[in-house]
Coordinates of C-alpha atoms and ligand atoms in Angstrom, one line a residue:
M1 CA -23.2 192.3 76.8
K2 CA -21.5 191.9 80.2
T3 CA -21.6 189.2 82.8
F4 CA -21.8 190.2 86.5
D5 CA -18.1 189.5 87.0
S6 CA -17.0 192.0 84.4
I7 CA -19.5 194.6 85.7
R8 CA -18.1 194.1 89.2
A9 CA -14.5 194.4 87.9
E10 CA -15.5 197.7 86.3
L11 CA -17.2 198.9 89.4
D12 CA -14.3 198.0 91.6
S13 CA -11.8 199.8 89.4
G14 CA -13.9 202.9 89.7
K15 CA -14.5 203.1 86.0
T16 CA -18.2 203.1 86.3
S17 CA -21.1 203.3 88.8
C18 CA -24.4 201.5 89.2
E19 CA -26.1 204.6 87.9
K20 CA -24.1 204.6 84.7
I21 CA -24.6 200.9 84.2
T22 CA -28.4 201.3 84.6
Q23 CA -28.3 204.3 82.2
E24 CA -26.5 202.1 79.6
Y25 CA -29.1 199.3 79.9
L26 CA -31.9 201.9 79.5
G27 CA -30.2 203.1 76.3
V28 CA -30.0 199.6 74.9
I29 CA -33.7 199.0 75.7
E30 CA -34.6 202.2 73.9
Q31 CA -32.6 201.3 70.8
G32 CA -34.0 197.8 70.8
K33 CA -37.7 198.8 71.1
R34 CA -38.6 197.0 67.8
L35 CA -37.8 193.6 69.5
N36 CA -40.8 194.3 71.8
A37 CA -39.1 192.6 74.8
F38 CA -40.5 195.0 77.4
L39 CA -44.0 195.8 78.5
A40 CA -42.9 198.4 81.0
V41 CA -39.6 200.2 81.7
F42 CA -38.8 202.0 85.0
P43 CA -36.3 204.7 84.1
E44 CA -36.8 206.9 87.2
Q45 CA -37.2 204.2 89.7
S46 CA -34.2 202.1 88.4
L47 CA -31.9 205.1 88.4
E48 CA -33.0 206.1 91.8
Q49 CA -32.4 202.6 93.1
A50 CA -29.0 202.6 91.4
R51 CA -28.0 205.8 93.1
T52 CA -28.9 204.3 96.4
V53 CA -26.8 201.3 95.6
D54 CA -23.9 203.5 94.7
K55 CA -24.1 205.2 98.1
K56 CA -24.2 201.9 99.8
R57 CA -21.1 200.8 97.8
S58 CA -19.1 203.8 99.0
A59 CA -20.3 203.1 102.6
G60 CA -19.2 199.5 102.2
T61 CA -22.8 198.2 103.0
A62 CA -23.9 197.0 99.5
G63 CA -25.5 193.6 99.0
P64 CA -24.2 190.7 96.9
L65 CA -26.0 191.8 93.7
A66 CA -24.9 195.4 93.7
G67 CA -24.3 196.3 90.0
M68 CA -26.7 193.7 88.7
V69 CA -29.7 195.0 86.6
V70 CA -32.6 192.6 86.4
S71 CA -35.7 192.5 84.2
I72 CA -38.8 190.7 85.5
K73 CA -41.4 188.7 83.5
D74 CA -44.7 190.4 83.6
V75 CA -46.3 187.6 85.5
I76 CA -44.4 188.4 88.6
C77 CA -45.6 191.3 90.9
V78 CA -43.5 194.4 91.3
K79 CA -45.1 196.9 93.8
D80 CA -46.9 199.8 92.2
A81 CA -46.3 198.5 88.7
R82 CA -48.7 196.9 86.3
V83 CA -48.7 193.2 86.1
T84 CA -50.5 192.3 82.8
C85 CA -49.4 188.7 82.3
G86 CA -49.4 189.6 78.6
S87 CA -53.2 189.8 78.7
K88 CA -55.8 192.4 77.9
I89 CA -57.8 191.2 80.9
L90 CA -55.1 192.6 83.3
E91 CA -54.1 195.6 81.2
H92 CA -54.7 198.2 84.0
F93 CA -54.0 196.0 87.0
V94 CA -51.4 197.4 89.4
S95 CA -49.7 195.2 91.9
P96 CA -50.0 196.4 95.5
Y97 CA -47.0 194.4 96.6
D98 CA -43.6 192.9 95.6
A99 CA -43.3 189.2 94.9
T100 CA -40.9 187.5 97.4
V101 CA -38.4 187.0 94.6
V102 CA -38.5 190.7 93.8
S103 CA -38.1 191.8 97.4
R104 CA -35.2 189.4 97.8
L105 CA -33.5 190.9 94.7
K106 CA -34.0 194.4 96.0
Q107 CA -32.6 193.5 99.4
A108 CA -29.5 192.1 97.7
D109 CA -29.2 195.5 95.9
A110 CA -30.1 194.4 92.4
V111 CA -31.7 197.1 90.3
I112 CA -35.2 196.3 88.7
I113 CA -35.3 197.8 85.3
G114 CA -38.7 196.8 83.8
K115 CA -41.2 194.1 83.0
T116 CA -40.8 191.8 80.1
N117 CA -43.3 190.6 77.4
M118 CA -44.6 187.1 77.4
D119 CA -47.2 184.7 76.0
E120 CA -50.6 185.5 77.6
F121 CA -50.7 183.9 81.1
A122 CA -47.5 182.1 80.2
M123 CA -49.3 179.8 77.7
G124 CA -47.2 179.4 74.6
S125 CA -43.8 178.5 73.2
S126 CA -43.1 181.5 70.9
T127 CA -44.2 184.7 72.7
E128 CA -46.6 185.2 69.8
N129 CA -49.6 184.9 72.2
S130 CA -49.1 188.2 73.9
A131 CA -51.9 190.7 73.7
Y132 CA -49.2 193.4 73.2
G133 CA -47.5 192.0 70.1
R134 CA -44.9 189.3 69.5
V135 CA -41.3 189.4 70.7
K136 CA -38.6 189.1 68.0
L137 CA -35.5 187.0 68.0
P138 CA -32.5 189.4 68.0
Q139 CA -30.5 187.1 65.7
D140 CA -33.3 187.0 63.0
E141 CA -36.3 189.2 63.6
S142 CA -38.5 187.1 61.4
R143 CA -38.2 184.3 64.0
V144 CA -39.5 183.7 67.5
P145 CA -37.5 183.8 70.7
G146 CA -39.4 180.8 72.2
G147 CA -41.8 181.2 75.0
S148 CA -43.4 182.0 77.2
S149 CA -40.6 183.9 78.8
G150 CA -39.5 185.3 75.4
G151 CA -39.2 188.9 76.6
S152 CA -36.9 187.9 79.5
A153 CA -34.7 185.8 77.2
V154 CA -34.4 188.6 74.6
A155 CA -33.7 191.1 77.4
V156 CA -30.6 189.1 78.4
R157 CA -29.5 188.1 74.9
A158 CA -29.7 191.7 73.6
G159 CA -28.0 193.3 76.6
M160 CA -31.0 195.0 78.0
S161 CA -30.4 193.7 81.6
T162 CA -27.7 191.6 83.2
T163 CA -30.1 188.8 84.1
A164 CA -33.9 188.3 84.1
L165 CA -36.5 186.3 85.9
G166 CA -38.9 184.0 84.0
S167 CA -41.5 181.4 85.0
D168 CA -41.5 177.8 83.9
T169 CA -44.6 175.6 84.0
G170 CA -43.7 173.3 81.1
G171 CA -40.5 174.8 79.7
S172 CA -41.1 178.5 79.6
I173 CA -37.6 179.4 80.9
R174 CA -35.6 176.7 79.3
Q175 CA -37.0 176.7 75.8
P176 CA -36.6 180.5 75.2
A177 CA -33.1 180.2 76.7
S178 CA -32.4 177.6 74.1
F179 CA -33.8 179.6 71.2
T180 CA -32.0 182.8 72.1
G181 CA -28.7 181.2 73.3
V182 CA -28.7 182.1 77.0
V183 CA -28.7 180.1 80.2
G184 CA -32.1 179.4 81.8
L185 CA -32.8 177.5 85.0
K186 CA -36.1 176.0 86.3
P187 CA -35.4 175.2 89.9
T188 CA -36.9 172.3 91.9
Y189 CA -40.6 172.8 92.7
G190 CA -40.7 174.5 96.0
R191 CA -37.1 175.8 95.9
V192 CA -38.2 179.4 95.1
S193 CA -41.3 181.1 96.6
R194 CA -44.2 181.6 94.2
Y195 CA -45.7 184.4 96.3
G196 CA -46.5 187.2 93.9
L197 CA -46.3 184.9 90.8
V198 CA -49.6 185.0 89.0
A199 CA -50.7 181.4 88.9
F200 CA -51.0 179.3 85.7
A201 CA -50.8 175.7 87.0
S202 CA -49.9 175.8 90.7
S203 CA -48.4 172.3 91.0
F204 CA -46.0 173.0 88.1
D205 CA -45.1 176.7 88.2
A206 CA -41.6 177.7 89.1
I207 CA -39.7 181.1 89.0
G208 CA -36.1 181.0 87.8
P209 CA -33.3 183.1 86.3
L210 CA -32.1 183.7 82.7
A211 CA -28.5 184.8 82.4
L212 CA -25.5 185.1 80.1
S213 CA -23.6 182.6 82.3
T214 CA -24.3 179.7 84.6
K215 CA -22.4 181.6 87.3
D216 CA -24.9 184.5 87.1
A217 CA -27.9 182.1 87.1
A218 CA -26.4 180.5 90.2
R219 CA -25.9 183.9 91.9
V220 CA -29.5 184.9 91.3
L221 CA -30.8 181.5 92.5
G222 CA -28.8 181.9 95.7
V223 CA -30.6 185.1 96.4
I224 CA -34.2 184.1 95.5
A225 CA -34.2 180.5 96.8
G226 CA -35.3 179.4 100.3
H227 CA -38.4 179.0 102.4
D228 CA -41.0 181.8 102.5
E229 CA -43.8 182.0 105.0
H230 CA -46.1 183.5 102.3
D231 CA -45.9 180.3 100.2
S232 CA -46.6 177.1 102.1
T233 CA -45.3 175.0 99.1
S234 CA -41.8 176.7 99.4
A235 CA -39.6 174.1 101.0
E236 CA -37.6 174.3 104.2
V237 CA -34.5 173.0 102.6
P238 CA -31.3 174.9 103.3
V239 CA -29.9 176.9 100.3
P240 CA -26.3 175.7 99.5
N241 CA -23.5 177.9 98.3
Y242 CA -24.1 177.5 94.5
L243 CA -21.0 179.4 93.5
G244 CA -18.9 177.0 95.6
A245 CA -20.3 174.1 93.5
L246 CA -18.8 175.4 90.3
T247 CA -15.6 173.3 90.6
K248 CA -14.8 172.8 86.9
D249 CA -14.4 169.1 87.6
V250 CA -16.6 166.3 86.3
K251 CA -14.4 163.3 87.0
G252 CA -16.4 160.3 88.2
L253 CA -19.7 162.1 87.7
R254 CA -22.4 159.7 86.5
V255 CA -24.3 161.2 83.5
G256 CA -27.4 159.5 82.2
I257 CA -28.6 159.8 78.6
P258 CA -32.3 159.0 78.3
K259 CA -32.7 157.1 75.1
E260 CA -36.3 158.2 74.6
Y261 CA -35.1 161.9 74.2
F262 CA -32.9 161.1 71.1
G263 CA -35.5 159.5 68.9
S264 CA -37.5 160.6 65.9
G265 CA -38.6 164.3 65.6
L266 CA -35.3 165.6 66.8
E267 CA -33.4 167.7 64.3
A268 CA -30.1 166.1 63.3
E269 CA -28.0 169.2 64.0
V270 CA -29.5 169.5 67.5
R271 CA -28.7 165.8 68.2
D272 CA -25.1 166.2 66.9
A273 CA -24.4 169.3 68.9
V274 CA -25.7 167.7 72.1
E275 CA -23.8 164.4 71.5
K276 CA -20.5 166.4 71.0
K277 CA -20.9 167.9 74.4
I278 CA -21.5 164.5 75.9
D279 CA -18.2 163.4 74.3
V280 CA -16.5 166.3 76.0
L281 CA -17.8 165.1 79.4
R282 CA -16.7 161.6 78.6
K283 CA -13.2 162.8 77.7
H284 CA -12.9 164.6 81.0
G285 CA -13.7 161.6 83.1
A286 CA -17.5 161.6 83.4
I287 CA -19.2 158.2 83.3
I288 CA -21.8 158.2 80.6
Q289 CA -24.6 155.7 80.6
E290 CA -27.7 155.2 78.6
V291 CA -30.9 155.2 80.8
S292 CA -34.6 154.7 80.1
L293 CA -37.5 156.9 81.1
P294 CA -40.2 154.5 79.8
H295 CA -43.2 156.8 80.2
S296 CA -41.7 159.6 78.2
E297 CA -44.2 159.3 75.3
Y298 CA -47.0 160.3 77.7
T299 CA -45.4 163.5 79.0
I300 CA -47.0 166.0 76.5
A301 CA -50.5 164.5 76.9
T302 CA -50.2 164.3 80.7
Y303 CA -48.9 167.9 80.9
Y304 CA -51.7 169.3 78.7
I305 CA -54.4 167.5 80.7
L306 CA -53.1 168.5 84.2
A307 CA -51.8 172.0 83.4
T308 CA -55.0 173.0 81.6
A309 CA -57.1 171.6 84.5
E310 CA -55.2 173.7 87.0
A311 CA -55.3 176.7 84.6
S312 CA -59.1 176.5 84.2
S313 CA -59.6 176.8 87.9
N314 CA -56.9 179.4 88.5
L315 CA -58.2 181.6 85.7
A316 CA -61.8 181.5 87.0
R317 CA -60.9 184.4 89.2
Y318 CA -60.9 186.8 86.2
D319 CA -64.6 187.4 86.2
G320 CA -64.9 191.1 85.5
A321 CA -66.0 191.7 89.1
R322 CA -62.8 191.7 91.1
Y323 CA -59.9 191.9 88.8
G324 CA -59.0 193.8 85.7
Y325 CA -61.2 194.1 82.6
R326 CA -65.0 194.4 82.8
A327 CA -67.0 194.5 79.6
K328 CA -69.4 197.4 79.3
G329 CA -73.1 197.3 78.5
A330 CA -73.9 193.8 80.0
N331 CA -77.6 193.5 81.1
D332 CA -77.0 191.0 83.9
L333 CA -74.3 189.3 85.9
M334 CA -73.9 186.3 83.7
E335 CA -73.7 188.5 80.6
M336 CA -71.0 190.5 82.4
Y337 CA -68.9 187.4 83.2
V338 CA -69.3 186.0 79.7
Q339 CA -68.5 189.2 77.9
S340 CA -65.6 190.2 80.1
R341 CA -63.9 186.8 79.7
S342 CA -64.7 186.6 76.0
Q343 CA -63.3 190.0 75.3
G344 CA -60.4 189.9 77.8
F345 CA -58.8 186.5 77.0
G346 CA -57.0 185.6 73.8
A347 CA -57.5 182.5 71.7
E348 CA -54.9 180.2 73.3
V349 CA -56.0 181.0 76.9
K350 CA -59.6 180.2 75.9
R351 CA -58.5 177.0 74.4
R352 CA -56.8 176.0 77.6
I353 CA -59.8 177.0 79.8
M354 CA -62.0 174.8 77.6
L355 CA -59.7 171.9 77.6
G356 CA -59.2 172.1 81.4
T357 CA -62.9 172.5 82.1
Y358 CA -63.6 169.4 79.9
V359 CA -61.0 167.2 81.6
L360 CA -62.4 168.2 85.0
S361 CA -66.1 167.8 84.2
S362 CA -67.9 165.1 86.0
G363 CA -68.3 162.6 83.1
Y364 CA -64.7 162.8 82.1
Y365 CA -62.8 163.4 85.3
D366 CA -61.8 159.7 85.8
A367 CA -60.9 159.2 82.1
Y368 CA -58.7 162.3 81.9
Y369 CA -57.8 164.1 85.1
R370 CA -57.5 161.2 87.4
K371 CA -55.7 159.1 84.9
G372 CA -53.4 162.0 84.2
Q373 CA -52.5 162.2 87.9
K374 CA -51.6 158.5 87.9
V375 CA -49.4 158.9 84.8
R376 CA -47.7 161.9 86.4
R377 CA -46.7 159.6 89.3
L378 CA -45.3 157.0 86.8
I379 CA -43.3 159.8 85.1
Q380 CA -41.9 160.9 88.5
D381 CA -41.0 157.3 89.3
D382 CA -39.1 157.0 86.1
F383 CA -36.9 159.8 87.2
I384 CA -36.5 158.5 90.7
S385 CA -35.3 155.1 89.4
A386 CA -33.0 156.7 86.9
F387 CA -31.4 158.9 89.6
K388 CA -30.5 155.8 91.6
N389 CA -27.7 155.2 89.1
V390 CA -26.8 158.6 87.8
D391 CA -26.2 162.1 89.1
C392 CA -27.8 164.0 86.3
L393 CA -29.4 163.5 82.9
I394 CA -28.5 165.2 79.6
T395 CA -31.0 165.8 76.8
P396 CA -31.7 168.4 74.1
T397 CA -33.8 171.3 75.4
S398 CA -36.1 171.5 72.4
P399 CA -36.2 169.3 69.3
S400 CA -35.5 172.2 67.0
T401 CA -34.0 175.7 66.9
S402 CA -36.1 178.8 66.6
F403 CA -38.9 178.7 64.0
K404 CA -40.4 181.5 61.9
A405 CA -43.1 183.7 63.4
G406 CA -46.5 182.5 62.2
E407 CA -45.2 179.1 61.3
K408 CA -47.0 177.2 64.2
V409 CA -49.7 179.6 65.4
D410 CA -52.5 177.8 63.5
D411 CA -51.3 174.3 64.6
P412 CA -51.4 174.1 68.4
L413 CA -50.2 170.5 68.5
Q414 CA -47.0 171.4 66.6
M415 CA -46.5 174.3 69.1
Y416 CA -47.1 172.0 72.1
L417 CA -44.4 169.7 70.7
S418 CA -41.6 172.3 71.3
D419 CA -42.0 171.4 74.9
I420 CA -41.6 167.6 74.5
F421 CA -38.3 167.5 76.4
T422 CA -39.1 170.1 79.0
T423 CA -42.5 169.3 80.5
S424 CA -41.2 166.2 82.2
A425 CA -39.2 168.2 84.7
N426 CA -42.3 170.1 85.8
L427 CA -44.4 166.9 86.0
A428 CA -41.7 165.4 88.2
G429 CA -40.8 168.6 90.1
I430 CA -37.1 168.2 89.4
P431 CA -34.7 171.0 88.4
G432 CA -33.5 171.6 84.8
I433 CA -31.2 174.0 83.1
S434 CA -30.7 174.9 79.4
I435 CA -27.3 176.1 78.3
P436 CA -26.1 177.2 74.9
C437 CA -24.6 174.4 72.8
G438 CA -23.4 175.9 69.6
N439 CA -25.4 177.0 66.6
D440 CA -27.0 175.3 63.6
R441 CA -25.9 176.0 60.0
Q442 CA -28.3 179.0 59.9
G443 CA -26.5 180.4 62.9
L444 CA -29.4 179.8 65.3
P445 CA -28.6 178.7 68.9
I446 CA -29.0 175.1 70.0
G447 CA -29.8 174.3 73.7
L448 CA -28.7 171.5 75.9
Q449 CA -30.7 170.5 78.9
I450 CA -29.3 169.1 82.2
L451 CA -31.8 167.6 84.6
G452 CA -31.0 166.9 88.3
K453 CA -32.4 165.3 91.4
H454 CA -34.8 167.2 93.6
F455 CA -33.0 170.1 95.3
D456 CA -29.7 169.3 93.6
E457 CA -29.3 172.4 91.5
A458 CA -25.7 172.4 92.6
T459 CA -24.8 169.4 90.4
I460 CA -26.6 170.8 87.3
F461 CA -24.8 174.1 87.8
R462 CA -21.5 172.3 88.1
V463 CA -22.0 170.4 84.8
A464 CA -23.4 173.5 83.0
D465 CA -20.5 175.7 84.1
F466 CA -18.0 173.0 83.1
L467 CA -19.6 172.7 79.6
E468 CA -19.8 176.4 79.2
T469 CA -16.1 177.0 79.8
T470 CA -14.6 173.8 78.3
Ligands
LIG1 N1 -45.2 176.1 76.4 C1 -45.8 175.5 77.5 C2 -47.3 175.8 77.5 O1 -47.7 176.5 76.6 C3 -45.1 175.8 78.8 C4 -45.5 177.1 79.3 C5 -44.8 177.5 80.5 O2 -43.8 176.8 80.9 N2 -45.3 178.5 81.2 O3 -48.0 175.5 78.4

């Protein structure tokens, strides 16, 4: 497993080439097939791309990510490749264009190696909801890698690509990063273009990197961030030099510890590991203060009302007529809709569509959807007040470490609770990163989450990088 710095050093010393590096990753993917991290691998295209980058390197015209090999969650469009979203309904759907994040990676000379497995339409926390089989945790294959970007997290953890892109609507980058022991960033809403990301809940969705180091995550964000004319919700906020923010200095930094995130339901080993890291910051001159986010207890309920509402309307487009799967043998149009959707979607997606349709229906709209919107504002306001006094917040990423496959599939509420500390960042639109924070007694990775102010990824990168190397 190599970070981009060590790859670059090897490239510069002439020991290797982008083509050889790509070949090596392809070999690891082949050997690790049983983990089921990939839904598609691009051997010819990636080697071809690598050879072009090698030529550019000799000509001195290579981009900033030359030598980096990236895997892409299968909810993000890569031109001429299938984009299944882990669903049967899109099994044969081929994307006619590159998502903006993918074209920016290509322009920076990163090599795209394949598409990673995921919970169907990014709904889940264990990558067991894929129509193409579950993804296994490399450290213990009877366990889950988290989700929904489980394939991307495993690709990075198992050395199948240097970095990966995931999507995060309620924790889907950070929670699998935590379970597998890698770095995962959900940027500020609007920091990264969503053009070419298949929509789950449009006011929550964000694309971000998974990597072995904070530095690599910062590098990828630097390339994919910034305004895009194809996504009107992408913000016209300048992209700072994220690598320059990694100063290894936390003196005087004000760090808030939200007391609601350290209460019951949190595994003792997770709490201890996170508290140890907070002590490290204190010893190095950071100012640690307890803060309160009083509406925290409503985050899961609010997220599951609003995100399912948005999902039910976004997923209405899969009707068997325009996209993907169409059931055979229907006698009329309504039957075709019903059968295509009944056969094409899996159980969790159907549950979300039903929940979302219910909270939006005329008799219940005020009681659920409208009230949810109001509570979302209160949750946002909690963060805005907290950030008046602190520069960032530290919490556990998930209340537990990885669980056994099958353990929570029949209990959706238990599954939803894995996201208890991550959904708030999506409700508020703020950035959050998960970094490795040691292992529990069983050797399973623990994740620590750092939350920042809107568009202040630089500060959370700085704290993450400091903790990673101190
Ligand atoms: N696990 C959460 C859910 O199932 C979050 C998913 C996500 O971030 N895409 O909705």
